[in-house]
Short mmCIF file of C-alpha atoms in Angstrom, two decimals:
data_model
loop_
_atom_site.label_atom_id
_atom_site.label_comp_id
_atom_site.label_asym_id
_atom_site.label_seq_id
_atom_site.Cartn_x
_atom_site.Cartn_y
_atom_site.Cartn_z
CA MET A 1 30.01 -43.59 -43.95
CA SER A 2 34.03 -43.95 -43.94
CA LYS A 3 36.10 -42.37 -46.37
CA ALA A 4 37.58 -45.36 -47.60
CA ASN A 5 33.75 -46.59 -49.02
CA GLU A 6 32.22 -43.80 -50.21
CA PRO A 7 30.55 -44.24 -53.31
CA ALA A 8 31.78 -43.55 -57.12
CA LEU A 9 29.54 -41.08 -58.55
CA ALA A 10 27.07 -42.35 -60.74
CA VAL A 11 28.17 -41.04 -63.75
CA PRO A 12 31.32 -40.22 -64.41
CA ARG A 13 32.64 -36.47 -65.62
CA ASP A 14 33.43 -35.99 -68.94
CA TYR A 15 34.50 -32.27 -68.39
CA PHE A 16 32.04 -31.32 -71.07
CA GLY A 17 32.57 -27.72 -72.41
CA GLY A 18 28.80 -26.21 -72.30
CA ARG A 19 28.54 -26.12 -76.21
CA LEU A 20 25.04 -27.91 -76.35
CA ASN A 21 23.88 -29.17 -79.82
CA LEU A 22 20.14 -28.58 -80.18
CA GLU A 23 19.56 -31.70 -83.03
CA GLN A 24 20.99 -33.97 -80.00
CA GLN A 25 19.29 -32.67 -77.65
CA LYS A 26 15.64 -33.19 -79.83
CA LYS A 27 17.08 -36.70 -80.32
CA ARG A 28 17.73 -37.57 -76.91
CA ALA A 29 14.51 -36.53 -75.87
CA LYS A 30 12.53 -38.46 -78.70
CA GLU A 31 15.09 -41.71 -77.15
CA LEU A 32 13.68 -40.98 -73.36
CA LEU A 33 10.01 -40.56 -74.61
CA LYS A 34 10.43 -44.09 -76.37
CA ALA A 35 12.21 -45.54 -73.43
CA VAL A 36 9.99 -44.69 -71.01
CA ARG A 37 6.89 -45.53 -72.83
CA ASP A 38 8.50 -49.16 -73.25
CA GLY A 39 8.81 -49.05 -69.47
CA ASP A 40 12.97 -48.65 -68.96
CA ALA A 41 13.69 -48.62 -65.43
CA ASP A 42 16.28 -46.15 -65.89
CA ALA A 43 14.21 -43.74 -67.84
CA VAL A 44 11.60 -43.27 -65.56
CA VAL A 45 13.48 -42.96 -62.88
CA ARG A 46 14.85 -39.75 -64.79
CA TRP A 47 11.60 -39.04 -65.73
CA GLU A 48 10.24 -38.52 -62.62
CA ALA A 49 12.92 -37.12 -61.12
CA HIS A 50 12.93 -33.89 -63.67
CA HIS A 51 9.44 -33.44 -64.36
CA PRO A 52 7.23 -31.53 -62.30
CA LYS A 53 4.29 -33.87 -62.47
CA GLY A 54 6.26 -37.21 -61.83
CA ALA A 55 4.70 -39.94 -63.03
CA ALA A 56 1.39 -38.49 -63.40
CA ALA A 57 2.86 -36.35 -66.31
CA GLY A 58 1.22 -37.19 -69.82
CA GLN A 59 3.95 -39.07 -72.39
CA LEU A 60 4.18 -36.28 -74.91
CA LEU A 61 7.15 -35.30 -76.78
CA ALA A 62 6.91 -31.71 -74.76
CA ASP A 63 6.93 -33.61 -71.72
CA ALA A 64 10.39 -35.47 -72.39
CA GLN A 65 11.68 -32.08 -73.86
CA LEU A 66 11.02 -30.61 -70.39
CA VAL A 67 12.68 -33.36 -68.57
CA ILE A 68 15.58 -32.94 -71.43
CA ALA A 69 15.92 -28.84 -70.58
CA ARG A 70 15.82 -29.53 -66.49
CA GLU A 71 18.69 -32.45 -66.47
CA ASN A 72 20.62 -29.64 -68.49
CA GLY A 73 19.93 -27.01 -65.77
CA PHE A 74 17.42 -25.18 -67.52
CA PRO A 75 13.78 -24.12 -66.22
CA SER A 76 11.93 -25.35 -70.16
CA TRP A 77 12.65 -26.13 -73.24
CA PRO A 78 12.18 -22.78 -75.05
CA ARG A 79 14.70 -21.50 -72.33
CA MET A 80 17.03 -23.81 -73.06
CA LYS A 81 16.96 -23.55 -77.01
CA THR A 82 17.42 -19.63 -76.44
CA HIS A 83 20.55 -20.55 -74.29
CA ILE A 84 21.66 -22.48 -77.19
CA ASP A 85 20.98 -20.17 -79.74
CA THR A 86 22.58 -17.26 -78.24
CA LEU A 87 25.70 -19.23 -77.68
CA ARG A 88 26.03 -20.34 -81.29
CA ILE A 89 25.28 -16.63 -82.39
CA ALA A 90 28.55 -15.56 -80.31
CA ARG A 91 30.58 -18.66 -81.23
CA GLN A 92 29.59 -17.17 -84.79
CA ARG A 93 31.06 -13.76 -84.17
CA MET A 94 34.35 -15.28 -82.79
CA GLU A 95 34.65 -17.77 -85.77
CA ALA A 96 34.32 -14.81 -88.28
CA GLY A 97 37.08 -12.57 -86.06
CA ARG A 98 34.56 -10.28 -85.15
CA PRO A 99 33.45 -11.09 -81.34
CA LEU A 100 32.03 -8.30 -79.10
CA VAL A 101 34.51 -6.68 -76.55
CA PRO A 102 32.47 -7.14 -73.34
CA ASP A 103 35.26 -5.58 -71.63
CA SER A 104 37.70 -2.77 -72.07
CA ALA A 105 41.66 -2.82 -72.06
CA ASP A 106 41.77 -0.77 -68.27
CA MET A 107 40.14 -4.08 -66.71
CA VAL A 108 42.41 -6.73 -64.82
CA HIS A 109 41.04 -10.41 -64.82
CA ILE A 110 42.60 -12.34 -62.05
CA ARG A 111 41.96 -16.25 -62.15
CA CYS A 112 43.95 -19.02 -60.16
CA GLY A 113 45.33 -20.47 -63.05
CA GLU A 114 46.01 -19.97 -66.63
CA ASP A 115 43.14 -22.33 -67.85
CA ILE A 116 40.90 -19.40 -69.08
CA ARG A 117 43.54 -17.16 -70.51
CA HIS A 118 43.19 -18.01 -74.22
CA SER A 119 39.78 -18.57 -74.02
CA LEU A 120 39.23 -15.15 -72.72
CA LYS A 121 41.11 -13.60 -75.66
CA VAL A 122 39.00 -15.75 -78.19
CA ALA A 123 36.08 -14.36 -76.57
CA GLY A 124 36.96 -11.09 -77.43
CA PHE A 125 38.09 -9.69 -73.89
CA ALA A 126 40.39 -6.84 -74.03
CA GLY A 127 41.61 -6.70 -70.08
CA ALA A 128 45.04 -7.63 -68.61
CA PHE A 129 44.89 -11.17 -67.31
CA VAL A 130 46.32 -11.69 -63.80
CA GLU A 131 47.35 -15.39 -62.83
CA PHE A 132 47.42 -15.90 -58.62
CA SER A 133 47.66 -19.39 -58.30
CA ASP A 134 49.44 -20.44 -54.89
CA PRO A 135 48.10 -23.62 -54.26
CA TYR A 136 47.05 -23.07 -50.56
CA CYS A 137 45.29 -26.49 -50.62
CA GLN A 138 48.42 -27.98 -50.23
CA GLY A 139 51.44 -27.39 -48.08
CA PRO A 140 52.20 -25.08 -45.32
CA VAL A 141 49.63 -22.21 -45.01
CA PRO A 142 51.02 -20.45 -41.44
CA ARG A 143 50.28 -17.17 -40.09
CA LEU A 144 53.63 -15.44 -41.15
CA ASP A 145 54.40 -11.93 -42.25
CA ARG A 146 54.70 -11.84 -46.36
CA ALA A 147 58.61 -12.31 -46.55
CA ALA A 148 58.33 -15.82 -44.16
CA PHE A 149 55.04 -17.18 -45.73
CA LEU A 150 56.68 -16.40 -49.33
CA ASP A 151 59.45 -18.59 -47.82
CA LYS A 152 57.51 -21.01 -46.56
CA ARG A 153 55.64 -21.39 -49.71
CA SER A 154 58.46 -21.51 -52.19
CA GLU A 155 59.94 -24.22 -49.71
CA PHE A 156 56.86 -26.33 -50.31
CA ILE A 157 56.56 -25.76 -53.92
CA VAL A 158 60.24 -26.73 -54.52
CA SER A 159 59.70 -29.98 -52.39
CA GLY A 160 56.35 -31.28 -53.85
CA TYR A 161 56.42 -29.90 -57.70
CA ASP A 162 59.88 -30.29 -58.21
CA ARG A 163 60.29 -26.95 -58.88
CA SER A 164 63.54 -24.96 -58.49
CA LEU A 165 63.81 -22.61 -55.60
CA LYS A 166 64.38 -19.66 -57.66
CA ASP A 167 61.72 -20.08 -60.21
CA ALA A 168 59.15 -20.79 -57.17
CA ARG A 169 60.05 -17.86 -55.53
CA ASP A 170 60.09 -15.36 -58.78
CA ARG A 171 56.50 -16.69 -59.65
CA LEU A 172 55.35 -16.13 -56.27
CA GLU A 173 56.95 -12.56 -55.62
CA ALA A 174 55.46 -11.86 -59.35
CA GLU A 175 52.27 -13.01 -58.25
CA TYR A 176 51.92 -11.11 -55.20
CA GLY A 177 53.10 -8.42 -56.14
CA ALA A 178 50.51 -8.23 -59.44
CA VAL A 179 47.82 -8.17 -56.56
CA ASP A 180 49.37 -5.36 -54.40
CA ALA A 181 50.00 -3.20 -57.34
CA LEU A 182 45.87 -2.89 -57.75
CA GLY A 183 44.38 0.13 -55.91
CA GLU A 184 41.97 2.57 -56.21
CA GLY A 185 41.29 3.21 -59.83
CA ASP A 186 41.73 -0.42 -61.28
CA ARG A 187 38.54 -2.39 -62.36
CA VAL A 188 39.22 -6.08 -61.41
CA VAL A 189 37.40 -9.13 -61.66
CA LEU A 190 37.78 -12.32 -59.82
CA TRP A 191 36.98 -15.61 -61.32
CA PHE A 192 36.72 -18.23 -59.36
CA GLU A 193 34.65 -21.41 -58.92
CA HIS A 194 33.18 -23.86 -56.06
CA ASP A 195 36.20 -26.17 -55.11
CA SER A 196 38.93 -25.68 -52.24
CA TYR A 197 41.91 -24.60 -54.32
CA ASP A 198 39.59 -21.84 -55.91
CA GLN A 199 37.86 -21.07 -52.58
CA LEU A 200 40.91 -20.66 -50.51
CA ILE A 201 42.72 -18.29 -53.07
CA LEU A 202 39.65 -16.48 -53.07
CA ALA A 203 39.42 -16.01 -49.37
CA ARG A 204 43.07 -14.77 -49.47
CA LEU A 205 42.30 -11.88 -51.93
CA LEU A 206 39.16 -10.92 -50.70
CA ALA A 207 41.01 -10.73 -47.48
CA HIS A 208 43.87 -8.82 -49.10
CA PHE A 209 41.77 -6.33 -50.38
CA SER A 210 39.27 -5.82 -47.20
CA ARG A 211 42.64 -4.36 -45.85
CA LEU A 212 43.18 -1.36 -48.59
CA ASP A 213 42.13 1.96 -47.44
CA GLU A 214 41.65 2.47 -51.21
CA ARG A 215 40.48 -0.41 -53.12
CA PRO A 216 39.71 -1.06 -56.73
CA ASP A 217 36.30 -1.21 -57.90
CA LEU A 218 36.12 -5.29 -57.35
CA GLN A 219 33.36 -7.45 -59.08
CA MET A 220 33.14 -11.09 -59.53
CA ILE A 221 32.13 -14.55 -61.26
CA CYS A 222 31.97 -17.15 -59.02
CA VAL A 223 30.01 -20.15 -59.68
CA GLY A 224 29.60 -24.01 -58.70
CA LYS A 225 27.09 -24.77 -61.66
CA VAL A 226 26.84 -23.52 -65.31
CA PRO A 227 23.32 -24.52 -67.18
CA GLY A 228 24.16 -26.89 -70.22
CA VAL A 229 27.23 -28.36 -68.08
CA GLN A 230 26.31 -31.65 -65.89
CA GLY A 231 28.81 -32.72 -63.71
CA PHE A 232 30.67 -29.02 -63.93
CA VAL A 233 34.29 -28.95 -62.49
CA GLY A 234 36.02 -25.76 -63.54
CA LEU A 235 35.83 -22.69 -65.38
CA GLY A 236 38.66 -24.16 -67.38
CA GLN A 237 36.83 -26.60 -68.99
CA LEU A 238 34.00 -24.06 -70.61
CA HIS A 239 34.11 -23.13 -74.10
CA PRO A 240 35.24 -18.99 -75.06
CA GLU A 241 30.91 -18.06 -75.78
CA VAL A 242 29.88 -20.01 -72.15
CA LEU A 243 32.65 -17.71 -70.38
CA LEU A 244 31.33 -14.95 -72.34
CA TRP A 245 27.75 -16.07 -71.04
CA LEU A 246 28.82 -16.02 -67.59
CA TRP A 247 30.13 -12.64 -68.01
CA GLU A 248 26.94 -11.33 -69.38
CA ASN A 249 24.88 -13.48 -66.31
CA GLU A 250 26.96 -14.10 -63.44
CA LEU A 251 28.66 -11.11 -63.15
CA LYS A 252 28.20 -9.16 -59.57
CA PRO A 253 29.64 -6.84 -57.68
CA VAL A 254 31.80 -7.81 -54.25
CA THR A 255 30.04 -6.77 -51.49
CA GLU A 256 31.32 -5.83 -47.84
CA GLY A 257 30.31 -8.81 -46.63
CA GLN A 258 31.90 -10.71 -49.00
CA LEU A 259 35.00 -8.98 -48.15
CA ALA A 260 34.58 -9.68 -44.30
CA LEU A 261 33.55 -13.15 -44.94
CA GLY A 262 37.36 -13.49 -47.08
CA ALA A 263 39.14 -12.12 -44.01
CA GLU A 264 37.73 -14.04 -41.25
CA VAL A 265 37.96 -17.11 -43.50
CA TRP A 266 41.52 -16.33 -44.25
CA ASN A 267 42.26 -15.65 -40.82
CA ALA A 268 40.62 -19.21 -39.82
CA VAL A 269 42.63 -20.64 -42.40
CA THR A 270 45.93 -19.95 -41.41
CA ASP A 271 45.37 -20.77 -37.68
CA PRO A 272 47.28 -23.80 -35.87
CA ASP A 273 43.75 -24.79 -34.72
CA PRO A 274 40.86 -25.44 -36.96
CA THR A 275 38.41 -25.22 -34.66
CA GLU A 276 37.25 -21.61 -35.93
CA LEU A 277 37.31 -22.77 -39.46
CA ASP A 278 34.97 -25.91 -38.29
CA ARG A 279 32.77 -23.46 -37.13
CA ILE A 280 32.72 -21.16 -40.16
CA VAL A 281 31.91 -24.39 -42.08
CA ARG A 282 29.04 -25.31 -39.68
CA ASP A 283 27.63 -21.81 -39.43
CA GLY A 284 27.53 -21.45 -42.95
CA THR A 285 28.65 -18.59 -45.35
CA PRO A 286 25.50 -16.72 -46.91
CA ALA A 287 27.85 -14.20 -48.15
CA LEU A 288 29.53 -16.81 -50.51
CA PRO A 289 27.25 -19.71 -50.42
CA LEU A 290 29.99 -21.99 -52.19
CA MET A 291 32.86 -20.91 -49.70
CA ALA A 292 31.55 -23.40 -46.76
CA PRO A 293 31.35 -26.87 -48.50
CA ALA A 294 34.63 -26.34 -50.20
CA LEU A 295 35.93 -25.47 -46.62
CA ARG A 296 34.36 -28.80 -45.59
CA ARG A 297 36.22 -30.28 -48.06
CA HIS A 298 39.41 -28.72 -46.81
CA LEU A 299 38.94 -29.70 -43.54
CA ARG A 300 38.33 -33.46 -44.54
CA GLU A 301 42.42 -33.48 -45.67
CA LEU A 302 42.72 -33.46 -42.02
CA PRO A 303 43.31 -37.50 -40.42
CA SER A 304 40.61 -39.67 -40.15
CA ALA A 305 39.37 -40.40 -36.60
CA ARG A 306 39.17 -43.77 -37.75
CA THR A 307 42.20 -44.75 -40.23
CA GLY A 308 44.62 -41.63 -40.12
CA LEU A 309 43.97 -40.75 -43.57
CA GLY A 310 43.31 -37.36 -45.08
CA LEU A 311 40.42 -37.92 -47.62
CA THR A 312 42.79 -37.55 -50.97
CA GLN A 313 44.84 -40.31 -49.16
CA ALA A 314 41.59 -42.48 -48.11
CA LEU A 315 39.88 -42.11 -51.90
CA SER A 316 43.54 -42.86 -53.54
CA LEU A 317 44.06 -46.73 -51.84
CA SER A 318 40.36 -47.28 -52.20
CA ILE A 319 40.70 -46.80 -55.88
CA LEU A 320 43.53 -49.35 -55.49
CA ALA A 321 41.50 -51.45 -53.36
CA ARG A 322 38.79 -51.97 -55.76
CA ALA A 323 41.52 -52.87 -58.61
CA ASP A 324 41.69 -56.27 -56.50
CA GLY A 325 45.42 -56.93 -56.37
CA GLN A 326 46.32 -55.55 -59.79
CA LYS A 327 48.62 -52.63 -60.48
CA LEU A 328 47.57 -49.18 -61.37
CA THR A 329 49.23 -46.41 -62.80
CA ALA A 330 49.61 -43.13 -61.40
CA GLY A 331 47.58 -41.70 -64.28
CA ARG A 332 44.88 -44.35 -63.90
CA ILE A 333 44.49 -43.77 -60.20
CA PHE A 334 44.33 -39.85 -60.61
CA GLN A 335 41.81 -40.15 -63.46
CA ALA A 336 39.25 -42.52 -61.38
CA LEU A 337 39.72 -39.65 -58.61
CA MET A 338 38.50 -36.92 -60.68
CA THR A 339 36.40 -38.63 -63.01
CA ARG A 340 34.44 -40.76 -60.75
CA HIS A 341 35.72 -40.80 -57.07
CA GLU A 342 36.15 -37.12 -55.91
CA LEU A 343 32.90 -35.28 -55.11
CA LEU A 344 34.61 -31.59 -55.16
CA PRO A 345 37.96 -32.08 -57.38
CA PHE A 346 40.46 -29.70 -56.93
CA LEU A 347 43.69 -31.30 -57.32
CA GLY A 348 45.65 -30.71 -60.25
CA ASP A 349 48.00 -33.70 -61.79
CA LEU A 350 51.23 -32.26 -59.94
CA MET A 351 49.29 -32.01 -56.60
CA PHE A 352 47.99 -35.48 -57.15
CA TRP A 353 51.35 -36.70 -57.48
CA HIS A 354 52.73 -34.92 -54.39
CA ALA A 355 49.76 -36.72 -52.37
CA LEU A 356 50.72 -39.80 -54.23
CA LYS A 357 54.76 -39.38 -53.29
CA ASP A 358 53.51 -38.95 -49.27
CA LEU A 359 51.55 -42.16 -49.29
CA SER A 360 54.81 -44.25 -50.89
CA ALA A 361 56.92 -42.49 -48.36
CA SER A 362 55.09 -44.16 -44.84
CA THR A 363 57.27 -46.35 -42.73
CA GLU A 364 55.43 -49.28 -43.32
CA PRO A 365 53.95 -49.42 -47.27
CA VAL A 366 50.42 -48.94 -47.83
CA ILE A 367 51.10 -48.56 -51.23
CA ALA A 368 53.98 -50.82 -53.22
CA ALA A 369 55.69 -49.02 -56.69
CA ASP A 370 56.32 -51.77 -59.67
CA PRO A 371 60.12 -51.59 -59.99
CA GLU A 372 60.03 -52.02 -63.87
CA THR A 373 57.87 -48.86 -64.17
CA ALA A 374 60.14 -46.77 -61.91
CA ASP A 375 62.41 -44.77 -64.68
CA LEU A 376 58.81 -43.78 -66.37
CA PRO A 377 57.17 -40.67 -66.25
CA TRP A 378 54.98 -40.70 -63.01
CA PRO A 379 51.85 -40.66 -64.79
CA LYS A 380 52.99 -44.40 -65.99
CA ARG A 381 54.41 -45.49 -62.72
CA ALA A 382 52.46 -48.74 -61.49
CA TYR A 383 50.99 -49.02 -57.75
CA ALA A 384 49.47 -51.60 -55.99
CA LEU A 385 47.93 -51.65 -52.63
CA THR A 386 49.43 -53.47 -49.88
CA GLU A 387 48.30 -55.40 -46.91
CA ALA A 388 49.49 -52.33 -44.42
CA GLY A 389 47.16 -50.01 -46.79
CA ARG A 390 44.25 -52.76 -46.10
CA ARG A 391 44.35 -52.57 -42.95
CA VAL A 392 44.65 -48.83 -42.72
CA LEU A 393 41.51 -48.51 -45.02
CA ALA A 394 39.75 -51.02 -42.34
CA GLY A 395 40.89 -49.19 -39.56
CA GLU A 396 42.69 -51.62 -38.17
CA LEU A 397 45.96 -49.43 -38.71
CA ASP A 398 46.34 -45.98 -37.72
CA TYR A 399 48.16 -44.57 -40.56
CA LEU A 400 49.95 -41.81 -38.36
CA SER A 401 51.37 -44.05 -36.72
CA ILE A 402 53.01 -44.95 -40.15
CA ALA A 403 53.52 -42.19 -41.87
CA GLY A 404 56.69 -40.92 -43.34
CA ALA A 405 56.41 -37.18 -42.81
CA PRO A 406 54.65 -34.07 -41.74
CA ARG A 407 51.96 -32.77 -43.55
CA TRP A 408 49.90 -29.57 -43.55
CA ILE A 409 46.39 -28.61 -43.77
CA GLY A 410 46.21 -24.70 -43.80
CA GLY A 411 47.93 -23.75 -41.20
CA VAL A 412 47.40 -27.34 -38.98
CA GLU A 413 50.89 -29.29 -39.24
CA VAL A 414 50.08 -32.64 -38.93
CA ARG A 415 53.05 -34.65 -37.26
CA PRO A 416 53.06 -38.94 -37.32
CA ARG A 417 53.12 -40.25 -34.39
CA GLU A 418 51.98 -37.11 -32.41
CA PRO A 419 48.83 -36.08 -30.99
CA ALA A 420 47.16 -34.37 -34.32
CA TRP A 421 43.55 -32.37 -34.58
CA ARG A 422 41.44 -35.08 -36.49
CA TRP A 423 38.32 -35.46 -38.55
CA ASP A 424 35.82 -37.10 -36.81
CA GLU A 425 33.36 -39.01 -39.86
CA GLU A 426 30.38 -39.63 -37.29
CA GLY A 427 30.19 -36.22 -36.19
CA GLY A 428 31.17 -34.31 -38.94
CA ALA A 429 33.54 -31.70 -36.96
CA VAL A 430 37.19 -31.49 -35.90
CA ARG A 431 38.47 -32.84 -32.69
CA ARG A 432 42.04 -33.13 -31.16
CA ALA A 433 43.28 -36.95 -30.62
#
């Protein structure tokens, strides 16, 4: 299936924070039972998908409750009820200003962004918070010494996200320096989720710690799903009591196998030849099961063998194509991408804006900007798909033949009108073309 025609999600994501309400779930179970008894087709499909006896199951309230529990990611209704009660009690303690202190002041929590900093504080965590958020999922990630590498990353952040060079370099130096300062005797927890933004940063951190003779005590929370949170996207969407639940149920020591895998992955990510990274994806990453799918998504940013578009570019154009000639604001395109079309969301808003600016810079425009919105903040600027954009989506025009600037996917530089590594959708692998 071509990337331009990939299906939208059946149910749009709503970024639910995990705070289930038991009375609401009881109501849902009663509504489901009535719908199944009335022969509602969608309700019957849900019932058969989640009840262990399928269509042969009885039509009792307990059966409907089991279906609702399993839709929410729990093996049974009692297990879901216990989970809801646990979160409720934790939340009540937080609201009363008496949260349990799960960690200690000498612990360091590393996260690839600030999205959970406040929630950890509300949940009672006392340790230091360290942000390490260099977005390796965009821009050059070449195999260079540290100084040259930070120069390259700073230059990209300045050009891609409209930051000043001093601010970009100072921030990177501070983040890398904070990680470099950690060693033997320190207690460190890594908080990560399943998308390529997180997993590439996780690989780099694991690679760094694997080289240390005197390592900190490393633990990790790394999740791709959370009970009670359908369509989980990231840790930042979760309520504080859910983060506390993760701490109590998902915190695990970092193993030697995970450190070795991180080093192997980081070496492959920075390689100008993506075939080793492709091999890692195909072989799987059992030490870190969430790593391989994220790396596969990363590789799909390579130009398509059919269209020359990376997957983010293809999805963005396909959203405009579905608008049937109408203009869409950049904000609406981003919302549609994140809630309906991107199966493994990883882009922040400024990162998406950088990708959209790249598309608008092609020598033969694939998207046309509405001049009347040119002076508005970028989320309100409107775009429409051009005839060239339609031809690219159809595979009649290779986007690389009209791309306006080089683009990097990890250590791979893709230059317009030159032979390039590509993603072959039919073979599900990279190839040189």
